[in-house]
Amino acid sequence: MLISTDDYVGDMSNHPDKGISSIQYNYLNLPKQIIQDSNITQYIYRADGVKVKKLFKSLETDYLDRLQYKSTFGIESWNGEVFINLILMKFLN
């Protein structure tokens, strides 16, 4: 059994059972960067702590209220998709 370790304020700094080797936090104590199995996931937040962007490999996800805008950026092409939360779709119908 592998045990995770915590930093000086009690935040989990790694989680070997899940393959997470590093977790870095921002000044709001929210995860800023997670390294899992050599893949880096980065998070960007507003000043009030609301997540606005997630970067993972070539996938970029932007968050605006209940909308998620996912786009992939390749060297030669770009493919964008919009995903709408089912709760919001209920209000639109």
XYZ file of N, CA, C and O in Angstrom, residues 40-71:
128
model
N 0.555 16.180 -17.451
C 0.385 17.390 -16.650
C -0.995 17.986 -16.906
O -1.373 18.206 -18.052
N -1.730 18.224 -15.835
C -3.017 18.917 -15.902
C -2.874 20.224 -15.141
O -2.434 20.222 -13.995
N -3.231 21.335 -15.797
C -3.137 22.643 -15.162
C -4.537 23.246 -15.062
O -5.360 23.082 -15.962
N -4.772 23.976 -13.963
C -6.058 24.630 -13.719
C -5.828 26.120 -13.520
O -4.867 26.525 -12.880
N -6.761 26.930 -14.050
C -6.710 28.373 -13.878
C -8.045 28.808 -13.278
O -9.111 28.372 -13.720
N -7.970 29.674 -12.256
C -9.152 30.115 -11.515
C -9.280 31.629 -11.547
O -8.297 32.338 -11.722
N -10.520 32.115 -11.340
C -10.730 33.537 -11.117
C -10.274 33.870 -9.698
O -9.989 32.980 -8.899
N -10.237 35.153 -9.381
C -9.801 35.586 -8.045
C -10.707 35.067 -6.939
O -10.271 34.892 -5.803
N -11.989 34.773 -7.267
C -12.900 34.259 -6.244
C -12.909 32.739 -6.159
O -13.705 32.146 -5.456
N -12.032 32.060 -6.905
C -11.876 30.616 -6.808
C -12.671 29.802 -7.805
O -12.624 28.577 -7.776
N -13.396 30.439 -8.705
C -14.166 29.716 -9.713
C -13.230 29.283 -10.838
O -12.471 30.093 -11.374
N -13.297 28.001 -11.184
C -12.424 27.465 -12.244
C -12.839 28.038 -13.596
O -14.009 28.014 -13.958
N -11.861 28.546 -14.359
C -12.158 29.097 -15.682
C -11.485 28.324 -16.813
O -11.919 28.407 -17.954
N -10.438 27.547 -16.509
C -9.741 26.835 -17.577
C -9.031 25.604 -17.034
O -8.535 25.595 -15.912
N -9.015 24.553 -17.867
C -8.271 23.332 -17.567
C -7.473 22.980 -18.815
O -8.005 22.963 -19.921
N -6.188 22.706 -18.640
C -5.309 22.316 -19.736
C -4.790 20.915 -19.478
O -4.209 20.645 -18.433
N -5.024 20.008 -20.422
C -4.557 18.632 -20.306
C -4.120 18.154 -21.680
O -4.942 18.079 -22.597
N -2.843 17.847 -21.835
C -2.258 17.472 -23.128
C -2.658 18.512 -24.166
O -2.391 19.681 -23.979
N -3.330 18.108 -25.236
C -3.732 19.070 -26.264
C -5.184 19.504 -26.099
O -5.739 20.165 -26.966
N -5.807 19.155 -24.978
C -7.204 19.519 -24.726
C -7.268 20.718 -23.793
O -6.685 20.719 -22.716
N -7.979 21.750 -24.227
C -8.186 22.943 -23.415
C -9.681 23.072 -23.151
O -10.473 23.077 -24.085
N -10.054 23.160 -21.874
C -11.456 23.296 -21.502
C -11.644 24.637 -20.817
O -10.986 24.933 -19.821
N -12.542 25.464 -21.368
C -12.893 26.740 -20.762
C -14.254 26.596 -20.102
O -15.162 25.984 -20.654
N -14.394 27.174 -18.912
C -15.643 27.105 -18.156
C -16.247 28.495 -18.058
O -15.575 29.455 -17.708
N -17.540 28.607 -18.387
C -18.260 29.860 -18.268
C -19.649 29.533 -17.750
O -20.464 28.932 -18.466
N -19.903 29.894 -16.506
C -21.153 29.538 -15.838
C -21.344 28.022 -15.936
O -20.515 27.281 -15.468
N -22.412 27.564 -16.575
C -22.645 26.116 -16.691
C -22.196 25.562 -18.028
O -22.471 24.408 -18.342
N -21.515 26.354 -18.834
C -21.036 25.900 -20.137
C -19.592 25.452 -20.041
O -18.799 26.016 -19.296
N -19.275 24.426 -20.816
C -17.899 23.976 -20.960
C -17.560 24.020 -22.442
O -18.271 23.442 -23.255
N -16.494 24.724 -22.779
C -16.050 24.796 -24.159
C -14.746 24.026 -24.255
O -13.749 24.408 -23.650
N -14.779 22.896 -24.975
C -13.588 22.054 -25.108
C -13.031 22.202 -26.505
O -13.766 22.131 -27.486
N -11.738 22.399 -26.584
C -11.098 22.511 -27.887
C -9.769 21.779 -27.856
O -9.114 21.686 -26.829
